[in-house]
């Protein structure tokens, strides 16, 4: 595992080898609640990233040869170890990412323990060869099967907001399928990623099979440009687009899990108390720094004012503070850059006439990165707060009149990650869910889809390409190979050379026999394909 060790680099100058000590760049791990520096780490250099990938490649054959059942056994050991250490891991996550300890436990550790459970129970069945019966008569002599093979080395580039569950769930799927993995975590949460790698190693996964290269965007770019066979990227849309362009130039397969502007639709038959509690939790969980969080809320006009009143009352009761304190609800934001984005969007909305019902300010008395949970009313789609990803503790609420209008507003976005619909009528909720352009739509809940290990996770439009989690997430980790074995190896195939009139008639017969709507033509086709009828004789 590279921790960005500083070491002399060899430089070739006019045929002479000179040793130079090049200053290594650092990433600084900081507790966002207090500003305390937790550790400084050297960034892995480009060379070190490439070396890590080379080690991963060298280790991959043996890892793949181990077989799915032995890899599942190692996943069980990892799962057990993580369960045993859950509190220690959650504390580290809370210190480095700022989130409340209980959120670290539920949305990070529990999600990973359960993702391991899903793979332990299902990976063997999902990865084994799949026989494929052939419908085409001419191909019935072949036994076909789908074979799922590991890609080789999977690169994982991950963000800071779920620094444990995102790389861990992706790594688990990649590993069980027989790939080796190199993770480049966010520069803000390196310690959590190093802890993840350490857990894998202590569980018995060889060091070169899971490696972490610490660093910023440059280390991510080095991983992208290395000899990896596939990249699973989670992060912002601008970085995702840059990665897609580079990957396209060398046809590197990528999964892109990008940003969201997730809408919540509250229909007039919704339970206001339940929906407002859902909105407040969905908007402020992890201080709103959740790709699936409620980023915009639309409420049927009849419920609008009472819904706002309920949201404001519940928001005012939230206790903001250091995530390590178990008696708080909302932690700090990750850093000043993120705080500034939120602040500027709220100020833009304020300048455009929105009502700030609660919050709308920093809370410097609590620490460097705190922003008050904020509820906004009378927002419009002309405001940045309703168009750009906010990624902070803000709940902007807008009224609508009809279901059609609500659906149109929900779809009026470049993003399409998740959405939620709130109604007492399940079939109405299901019907609206089908009309919303999103990777996932929840009816009467928010955010929790990330905790459903069986559910595919991913977006449409600018929210990304491909899926992680569940069956489809596992499928992303394998190359599909088709193997067809002919059962009659002694027989030349009739469609081989040479062509001629008789053969053409036989093939025309075969086509008619299988696909003609007329029974007579099907019979004639059968006789012609068998060579009983030679020409266009009438039956
Ligand atoms: P980011 O795009 O700034 O960084 C993500 C990762 O990419 C980091 O590890 C970063 O170091 C690396 N990186 C930056 N520049 C790079 C480059 N040129 N080449 C390669 N790697 C590079 O995103 P962030 O601020 O860390 O995360 C927040 C974003 O992630 C939000 O937009 C959020 O919605 C999104 N997100 C999406 C999901 C999802 O599942 N769809 C989940 C979590 C977060």
CSV table of N, CA and C and ligand atoms in Angstrom, one decimal, residues 27 156-162 166 170 184-189 215-225 231 233-240 242-243 246 256-262 288-293 295 334-335 337-338 341 389 391 415 417-418 450 457-459 462-464 468-469, ligand 1:
chain,number,residue,atom,x,y,z
A,27,UNK,N,-1.1,15.8,1.5
A,27,UNK,CA,-2.5,16.0,1.7
A,27,UNK,C,-2.6,16.1,3.3
A,156,UNK,N,-10.4,2.7,-8.4
A,156,UNK,CA,-11.6,3.3,-7.8
A,156,UNK,C,-11.1,4.7,-7.3
A,157,UNK,N,-11.8,5.7,-7.8
A,157,UNK,CA,-11.6,7.1,-7.3
A,157,UNK,C,-12.8,7.6,-6.6
A,158,UNK,N,-12.7,8.0,-5.3
A,158,UNK,CA,-13.8,8.2,-4.5
A,158,UNK,C,-13.8,9.6,-3.8
A,159,UNK,N,-15.0,10.0,-3.4
A,159,UNK,CA,-15.2,11.4,-2.8
A,159,UNK,C,-15.1,11.3,-1.3
A,160,UNK,N,-15.3,12.5,-0.6
A,160,UNK,CA,-15.1,12.5,0.8
A,160,UNK,C,-16.4,12.3,1.6
A,161,UNK,N,-17.5,12.4,0.9
A,161,UNK,CA,-18.8,12.5,1.7
A,161,UNK,C,-19.2,11.2,2.3
A,162,UNK,N,-18.9,10.1,1.6
A,162,UNK,CA,-19.1,8.8,2.2
A,162,UNK,C,-17.8,8.0,2.0
A,166,UNK,N,-18.5,4.2,0.1
A,166,UNK,CA,-18.4,4.2,-1.3
A,166,UNK,C,-17.2,3.4,-1.8
A,170,UNK,N,-17.7,-0.7,-3.5
A,170,UNK,CA,-17.2,-0.9,-4.9
A,170,UNK,C,-16.0,-1.9,-4.9
A,184,UNK,N,-8.0,5.4,-5.1
A,184,UNK,CA,-7.5,6.8,-4.8
A,184,UNK,C,-8.6,7.5,-4.1
A,185,UNK,N,-8.5,7.7,-2.8
A,185,UNK,CA,-9.6,8.3,-2.0
A,185,UNK,C,-9.5,9.8,-2.2
A,186,UNK,N,-10.5,10.5,-1.7
A,186,UNK,CA,-10.5,12.0,-1.6
A,186,UNK,C,-9.3,12.4,-0.8
A,187,UNK,N,-8.7,13.5,-1.2
A,187,UNK,CA,-7.6,14.1,-0.4
A,187,UNK,C,-8.0,14.5,1.0
A,188,UNK,N,-9.4,14.7,1.2
A,188,UNK,CA,-9.9,15.1,2.5
A,188,UNK,C,-10.1,14.0,3.5
A,189,UNK,N,-10.1,12.7,3.0
A,189,UNK,CA,-10.5,11.6,3.9
A,189,UNK,C,-9.5,10.4,3.6
A,215,UNK,N,-3.7,10.9,-2.3
A,215,UNK,CA,-3.3,12.1,-3.1
A,215,UNK,C,-4.5,12.9,-3.5
A,216,UNK,N,-4.2,14.0,-4.2
A,216,UNK,CA,-5.3,14.8,-4.7
A,216,UNK,C,-5.7,14.5,-6.1
A,217,UNK,N,-6.2,15.5,-6.9
A,217,UNK,CA,-6.6,15.2,-8.2
A,217,UNK,C,-5.5,14.7,-9.1
A,218,UNK,N,-4.3,15.1,-8.9
A,218,UNK,CA,-3.1,14.7,-9.7
A,218,UNK,C,-2.9,13.2,-9.6
A,219,UNK,N,-3.1,12.7,-8.3
A,219,UNK,CA,-3.0,11.2,-8.1
A,219,UNK,C,-4.1,10.5,-8.8
A,220,UNK,N,-5.3,11.1,-8.8
A,220,UNK,CA,-6.5,10.5,-9.5
A,220,UNK,C,-6.2,10.5,-11.0
A,221,UNK,N,-5.6,11.5,-11.5
A,221,UNK,CA,-5.3,11.6,-13.0
A,221,UNK,C,-4.2,10.5,-13.3
A,222,UNK,N,-3.3,10.3,-12.4
A,222,UNK,CA,-2.2,9.3,-12.6
A,222,UNK,C,-2.9,7.9,-12.7
A,223,UNK,N,-3.8,7.7,-11.8
A,223,UNK,CA,-4.5,6.4,-11.8
A,223,UNK,C,-5.3,6.2,-13.1
A,224,UNK,N,-6.0,7.3,-13.5
A,224,UNK,CA,-6.8,7.2,-14.7
A,224,UNK,C,-5.8,6.9,-15.9
A,225,UNK,N,-4.6,7.4,-15.9
A,225,UNK,CA,-3.7,7.3,-17.0
A,225,UNK,C,-2.8,6.0,-16.9
A,231,UNK,N,-12.3,1.9,-14.6
A,231,UNK,CA,-12.3,2.9,-13.5
A,231,UNK,C,-13.8,3.0,-13.0
A,233,UNK,N,-15.6,5.7,-10.9
A,233,UNK,CA,-15.4,7.0,-10.3
A,233,UNK,C,-16.6,7.5,-9.7
A,234,UNK,N,-16.5,8.1,-8.5
A,234,UNK,CA,-17.6,8.8,-7.8
A,234,UNK,C,-17.1,10.2,-7.4
A,235,UNK,N,-17.9,11.2,-7.9
A,235,UNK,CA,-17.5,12.5,-7.6
A,235,UNK,C,-18.4,13.5,-8.3
A,236,UNK,N,-17.8,14.7,-8.6
A,236,UNK,CA,-18.7,15.8,-9.2
A,236,UNK,C,-18.8,15.6,-10.7
A,237,UNK,N,-19.8,16.3,-11.2
A,237,UNK,CA,-20.0,16.2,-12.7
A,237,UNK,C,-18.8,16.8,-13.5
A,238,UNK,N,-18.3,18.0,-13.1
A,238,UNK,CA,-17.1,18.5,-13.9
A,238,UNK,C,-15.9,17.5,-13.9
A,239,UNK,N,-15.6,16.9,-12.8
A,239,UNK,CA,-14.5,16.0,-12.8
A,239,UNK,C,-14.9,14.7,-13.6
A,240,UNK,N,-16.1,14.3,-13.4
A,240,UNK,CA,-16.6,13.1,-14.1
A,240,UNK,C,-16.5,13.3,-15.6
A,242,UNK,N,-14.4,15.3,-17.2
A,242,UNK,CA,-13.0,15.3,-17.6
A,242,UNK,C,-12.5,13.9,-17.7
A,243,UNK,N,-12.9,13.1,-16.7
A,243,UNK,CA,-12.5,11.7,-16.7
A,243,UNK,C,-13.0,10.9,-17.9
A,246,UNK,N,-10.9,11.7,-21.0
A,246,UNK,CA,-9.6,11.0,-21.1
A,246,UNK,C,-9.9,9.5,-21.3
A,256,UNK,N,-19.5,6.1,-13.9
A,256,UNK,CA,-19.4,7.4,-13.3
A,256,UNK,C,-20.6,7.6,-12.4
A,257,UNK,N,-20.3,7.8,-11.1
A,257,UNK,CA,-21.4,8.0,-10.2
A,257,UNK,C,-21.2,9.5,-9.8
A,258,UNK,N,-22.1,10.4,-10.3
A,258,UNK,CA,-21.9,11.8,-10.2
A,258,UNK,C,-22.9,12.5,-9.4
A,259,UNK,N,-23.0,13.8,-9.5
A,259,UNK,CA,-23.8,14.6,-8.6
A,259,UNK,C,-25.3,14.4,-8.8
A,260,UNK,N,-26.1,15.1,-8.0
A,260,UNK,CA,-27.5,15.0,-8.1
A,260,UNK,C,-28.2,16.3,-7.7
A,261,UNK,N,-29.4,16.5,-8.0
A,261,UNK,CA,-30.2,17.7,-7.6
A,261,UNK,C,-31.6,17.1,-7.3
A,262,UNK,N,-31.6,16.2,-6.3
A,262,UNK,CA,-32.7,15.2,-6.2
A,262,UNK,C,-34.0,15.9,-5.7
A,288,UNK,N,-26.3,17.6,4.6
A,288,UNK,CA,-26.8,17.9,3.2
A,288,UNK,C,-25.7,17.5,2.2
A,289,UNK,N,-24.6,16.9,2.7
A,289,UNK,CA,-23.5,16.5,1.7
A,289,UNK,C,-23.7,15.1,1.3
A,290,UNK,N,-24.9,14.8,0.7
A,290,UNK,CA,-25.2,13.5,0.3
A,290,UNK,C,-25.7,13.6,-1.2
A,291,UNK,N,-25.2,12.8,-2.0
A,291,UNK,CA,-25.6,12.9,-3.4
A,291,UNK,C,-27.0,12.6,-3.6
A,292,UNK,N,-27.6,11.9,-2.7
A,292,UNK,CA,-29.1,11.5,-2.8
A,292,UNK,C,-30.0,12.4,-1.9
A,293,UNK,N,-29.4,13.4,-1.3
A,293,UNK,CA,-30.2,14.2,-0.4
A,293,UNK,C,-31.3,15.0,-1.1
A,295,UNK,N,-32.5,17.9,-2.5
A,295,UNK,CA,-31.9,19.1,-2.9
A,295,UNK,C,-33.0,20.2,-3.3
A,334,UNK,N,-17.7,19.9,5.2
A,334,UNK,CA,-16.3,19.3,5.1
A,334,UNK,C,-15.2,20.4,5.2
A,335,UNK,N,-15.5,21.5,4.5
A,335,UNK,CA,-14.4,22.5,4.4
A,335,UNK,C,-15.0,23.8,3.9
A,337,UNK,N,-14.4,25.5,1.2
A,337,UNK,CA,-14.8,25.5,-0.2
A,337,UNK,C,-16.3,25.1,-0.3
A,338,UNK,N,-16.7,24.1,0.4
A,338,UNK,CA,-18.1,23.6,0.3
A,338,UNK,C,-19.0,24.6,1.0
A,341,UNK,N,-19.8,27.5,-1.4
A,341,UNK,CA,-20.7,27.2,-2.4
A,341,UNK,C,-22.2,27.3,-1.9
A,389,UNK,N,-26.1,21.8,-8.0
A,389,UNK,CA,-26.0,21.0,-6.8
A,389,UNK,C,-25.6,21.8,-5.7
A,391,UNK,N,-25.3,20.6,-2.2
A,391,UNK,CA,-24.5,19.8,-1.3
A,391,UNK,C,-24.2,20.4,0.0
A,415,UNK,N,-29.7,16.9,-13.9
A,415,UNK,CA,-29.3,15.7,-13.1
A,415,UNK,C,-30.5,14.7,-13.1
A,417,UNK,N,-30.4,11.6,-10.5
A,417,UNK,CA,-29.8,10.6,-9.6
A,417,UNK,C,-31.0,9.9,-8.9
A,418,UNK,N,-31.6,10.5,-7.9
A,418,UNK,CA,-32.7,9.9,-7.2
A,418,UNK,C,-33.8,11.0,-7.1
A,450,UNK,N,-29.5,3.8,-0.7
A,450,UNK,CA,-28.1,3.5,-0.6
A,450,UNK,C,-27.8,2.4,0.4
A,457,UNK,N,-27.4,1.2,-7.9
A,457,UNK,CA,-27.3,2.6,-7.6
A,457,UNK,C,-26.6,3.3,-8.7
A,458,UNK,N,-27.2,4.4,-9.2
A,458,UNK,CA,-26.6,5.2,-10.3
A,458,UNK,C,-27.6,6.1,-10.9
A,459,UNK,N,-27.1,7.0,-11.8
A,459,UNK,CA,-28.0,8.0,-12.3
A,459,UNK,C,-28.2,8.0,-13.8
A,462,UNK,N,-26.9,13.9,-16.4
A,462,UNK,CA,-25.5,14.2,-16.0
A,462,UNK,C,-25.1,13.5,-14.7
A,463,UNK,N,-26.1,12.8,-14.1
A,463,UNK,CA,-25.7,12.1,-12.8
A,463,UNK,C,-24.9,10.9,-13.0
A,464,UNK,N,-24.7,10.5,-14.3
A,464,UNK,CA,-23.7,9.4,-14.4
A,464,UNK,C,-24.0,8.3,-15.4
A,468,UNK,N,-23.5,0.9,-9.5
A,468,UNK,CA,-22.8,0.2,-8.5
A,468,UNK,C,-23.9,-0.5,-7.6
A,469,UNK,N,-23.5,-1.4,-6.8
A,469,UNK,CA,-24.4,-2.0,-5.8
A,469,UNK,C,-25.2,-3.1,-6.5
B,1,LIG,P1,-14.6,15.8,-6.9
B,1,LIG,O1,-15.1,15.5,-8.3
B,1,LIG,O2,-14.0,17.1,-6.5
B,1,LIG,O3,-13.5,14.7,-6.4
B,1,LIG,C1,-13.8,13.3,-6.5
B,1,LIG,C2,-12.5,12.5,-6.5
B,1,LIG,O4,-11.9,12.8,-7.8
B,1,LIG,C3,-11.5,12.9,-5.5
B,1,LIG,O5,-10.8,11.7,-5.0
B,1,LIG,C4,-10.5,13.8,-6.2
B,1,LIG,O6,-9.2,13.8,-5.7
B,1,LIG,C5,-10.5,13.1,-7.6
B,1,LIG,N1,-10.1,14.0,-8.7
B,1,LIG,C6,-10.2,15.4,-8.8
B,1,LIG,N2,-9.7,15.8,-10.0
B,1,LIG,C7,-9.4,14.7,-10.7
B,1,LIG,C8,-8.9,14.4,-12.0
B,1,LIG,N3,-8.6,15.4,-12.8
B,1,LIG,N4,-8.6,13.2,-12.3
B,1,LIG,C9,-8.9,12.1,-11.5
B,1,LIG,N5,-9.4,12.3,-10.3
B,1,LIG,C10,-9.6,13.5,-9.8
B,1,LIG,O7,-15.9,15.5,-5.9
B,1,LIG,P2,-15.9,15.6,-4.4
B,1,LIG,O8,-16.0,17.1,-4.0
B,1,LIG,O9,-14.9,14.8,-3.7
B,1,LIG,O10,-17.3,14.9,-4.1
B,1,LIG,C11,-18.6,15.5,-4.1
B,1,LIG,C12,-19.3,15.1,-5.4
B,1,LIG,O11,-19.4,13.7,-5.5
B,1,LIG,C13,-20.7,15.7,-5.4
B,1,LIG,O12,-21.0,16.2,-6.7
B,1,LIG,C14,-21.6,14.5,-5.1
B,1,LIG,O13,-22.9,14.6,-5.6
B,1,LIG,C15,-20.8,13.4,-5.8
B,1,LIG,N6,-21.1,12.1,-5.3
B,1,LIG,C16,-21.8,11.2,-6.1
B,1,LIG,C17,-22.2,10.0,-5.6
B,1,LIG,C18,-23.0,9.0,-6.4
B,1,LIG,O14,-23.1,7.9,-6.0
B,1,LIG,N7,-23.6,9.4,-7.5
B,1,LIG,C19,-21.8,9.7,-4.3
B,1,LIG,C20,-21.1,10.6,-3.5
B,1,LIG,C21,-20.8,11.8,-4.0
